[in-house]
Each structure stands twice: as structure tokens, then as C-alpha cells.
């Protein structure tokens, strides 16, 4: 089943799946996506990912093409033959191409026509978190120049991918974003700091993506470890002066950041609180 894709209810070899040039996802990034990690062949936090998918669809006024039951059946049928044990499932839903182009109008900004919603899925292997060494990564910081609807999991990732490419060129894993001197999030992660044994992360708002991993870490892992948590904004100074920094996302779980803008955090070593959180986290991914 290597390089199979799901497109509108059919499973194809990747090279045989075709979408229209006039798909609004292709022309305008008019669509949303979701990414579900599978650890040891089991979907992790599937319900939460589905809920966010539904919310993103609602926020862009796109009717959900499937019922929850249909989604779960499609997802199951598609992933059942995966040759991987640890992988992410990528799901994309775009408004699609016009049903009728006989009027010759092939592209218009306003979505005024009837469209054939396009649903696609594919999967790709990821690390087994339980076998991974927890190693601190480098990050840069950058001004957050995205639009102010970052809570929608939009397929429009031009800024995110631009910023992350700059980070990559500097040997960094992530670019941590700053808006009005407040740390919002990473290009593909949520950001947490630890200072004097208190963990801090930005509150949910239109300025960040409500990470599924972020919520799980807040509601389950931090509680289980008995750490103190403050959900409030923090500045770039606080970030750089913190004792520990870590980021969360679906494929990495919890990832320590030990160098930011070439400055060492905790002398460049992953802190104890982060380590303990990671240990608790991976118990759930077995
Ligand atoms: N913030 C942004 C901008 C992201 O792209 C992602 C994930 O890709 C996250 C946060 C983390 O979200 P999750 O934990 O649901 O993967």
C-alpha cells in the first residue's frame, strides 16, 4: 500500500490521482486540512482532530462532505492497509472545482458557484516517539506576519512554509512567531516556556492554532505530572530568559528547544520538567 492516496472515496496509486486545475484549493488555498498521528498503528486523539476539522470547515463556510460515521469509515478503510506503524494521516478538504464551467468563468475570487468538494488523504511515516532520544532543537524567532485567523487550519501555509524554510537554512527546526511582542506559536507547533517551575503557554485565540497536542499536554500530561501552569501570553524576553522551552505538535509530541536565535536555553540542555513531561506523554503513544 505504499504511496496510496484517497481521493473522493476512491483509493489510487499516488501518481494516478488527479484533481482539477480549477479546484479552489489550488487557485485560492480555499480549503482546510488536518493531520492525525498514528502511533503503533492506532490513531492518537482522533476525536479531537475530527472536531477541529469540523470547526475549520464551519469557519470557512464549507459544508462537511461526510457524516462522522462516513469519515471514520473512510479513514479506517484507507489506513487499514498502511505498511507503517507510526505515521501521520494528512487530510485535506477543499471547496473544489465548479460543477459547471460551460459559462467560461474558470476562476473568480468570490465562491458563487456550486462546487464539487474535494477530499484527499495520504499518509507518511513518522518517528516512533518511544524509541526516540529527546534531543533539544534550535529555533529562530520571526515577526508573525500571518492573517489573524490562525485558529483555522487553513491550507494557506505560505507564510508558515516561508518562515520554516528560513529556519531550515539557519539549521533550525522551527521559527517561533512574535506579534506585538507576544509569542504566538511556532510555524507548525505551539510554544511552552518554564520559569521557576511554572509552565506558561499562550491562551487560545484567533492568533494561534488550537493544537490538539497542546490541549492534551495541558489537560492530561501537565496535570498528571503535577506541574503548575499559567495560560497567559509571554514576551520574547520571557522566552529567552526562561529555564526551559518546548514546543508541541502531532508528529513530535513534545520537543525541547534549547537554542533560540543562537542563544542557549538552560545551557543548551533539555530541562528536567520537559523530560518528565515527555516521559509521561509517550506512555500514551504505545
Ligand atoms: N500551530 C501551527 C501553526 C501548526 O501548524 C500546528 C501543527 O501543524 C500546531 C500549532 C500544532 O497542532 P497539533 O498539536 O494539533 O499538531
Coordinates of N, CA and C and ligand atoms in Angstrom, one line a residue, residues 33-35 49 52 146 153 157 160 185-190 209-214 248-251, ligand 1:
X33 N -7.2 21.6 6.3 CA -6.5 20.3 6.4 C -6.5 19.8 7.9
X34 N -6.2 18.6 8.0 CA -6.0 18.0 9.4 C -4.9 17.0 9.3
X35 N -4.2 16.8 10.4 CA -3.1 15.8 10.4 C -3.2 15.0 11.7
X49 N -9.0 15.6 16.7 CA -8.7 16.0 15.4 C -9.9 16.2 14.5
X52 N -11.7 19.4 15.4 CA -11.1 20.6 14.8 C -11.3 20.7 13.3
X146 N 1.2 36.5 9.7 CA 0.1 35.8 9.1 C -1.2 36.7 9.3
X153 N -7.5 25.9 10.5 CA -6.4 25.0 10.0 C -6.4 25.1 8.4
X157 N -0.5 28.0 3.7 CA 0.6 28.0 4.6 C 1.8 28.7 4.0
X160 N 3.9 30.3 6.8 CA 4.5 29.3 7.6 C 5.6 28.6 6.9
X185 N 3.0 31.4 18.5 CA 3.2 29.9 18.3 C 4.4 29.7 17.4
X186 N 4.7 28.5 17.1 CA 5.7 28.2 16.1 C 5.0 28.0 14.7
X187 N 5.7 27.9 13.7 CA 5.1 27.8 12.3 C 4.3 26.5 12.2
X188 N 4.7 25.5 13.0 CA 4.0 24.2 13.0 C 3.9 23.6 14.4
X189 N 3.8 24.5 15.4 CA 3.8 24.0 16.7 C 3.2 25.0 17.7
X190 N 2.9 24.6 18.9 CA 2.6 25.6 20.0 C 3.8 25.6 20.9
X209 N -3.2 28.4 16.3 CA -4.0 27.2 16.0 C -4.2 26.5 17.4
X210 N -5.4 26.1 17.6 CA -5.6 25.3 18.9 C -5.1 23.9 18.7
X211 N -3.8 23.7 19.0 CA -3.1 22.4 18.8 C -3.8 21.3 19.6
X212 N -4.0 20.2 19.0 CA -4.6 19.1 19.7 C -3.6 18.6 20.7
X213 N -2.3 18.6 20.4 CA -1.3 18.2 21.3 C -1.2 19.1 22.5
X214 N -1.3 20.4 22.2 CA -1.3 21.5 23.2 C -2.3 21.2 24.3
X248 N 5.0 21.8 21.0 CA 4.2 20.6 20.8 C 3.6 20.6 19.4
X249 N 3.6 19.4 18.9 CA 2.7 19.2 17.7 C 2.5 17.7 17.5
X250 N 1.7 17.3 16.5 CA 1.2 16.0 16.4 C 2.3 14.9 16.1
X251 N 3.2 15.3 15.3 CA 4.2 14.3 14.9 C 5.4 14.2 15.9
Ligands
LIG1 N1 0.4 25.6 15.3 C1 0.5 25.5 14.0 C2 0.6 26.8 13.2 C3 0.6 24.3 13.4 O1 0.7 24.2 12.1 C4 0.5 23.1 14.2 C5 0.6 21.8 13.6 O2 0.8 21.6 12.5 C6 0.3 23.3 15.6 C7 0.3 24.6 16.1 C8 0.2 22.1 16.5 O3 -1.0 21.5 16.3 P1 -1.2 19.9 16.6 O4 -0.8 19.7 18.0 O5 -2.7 19.7 16.5 O6 -0.4 19.2 15.6

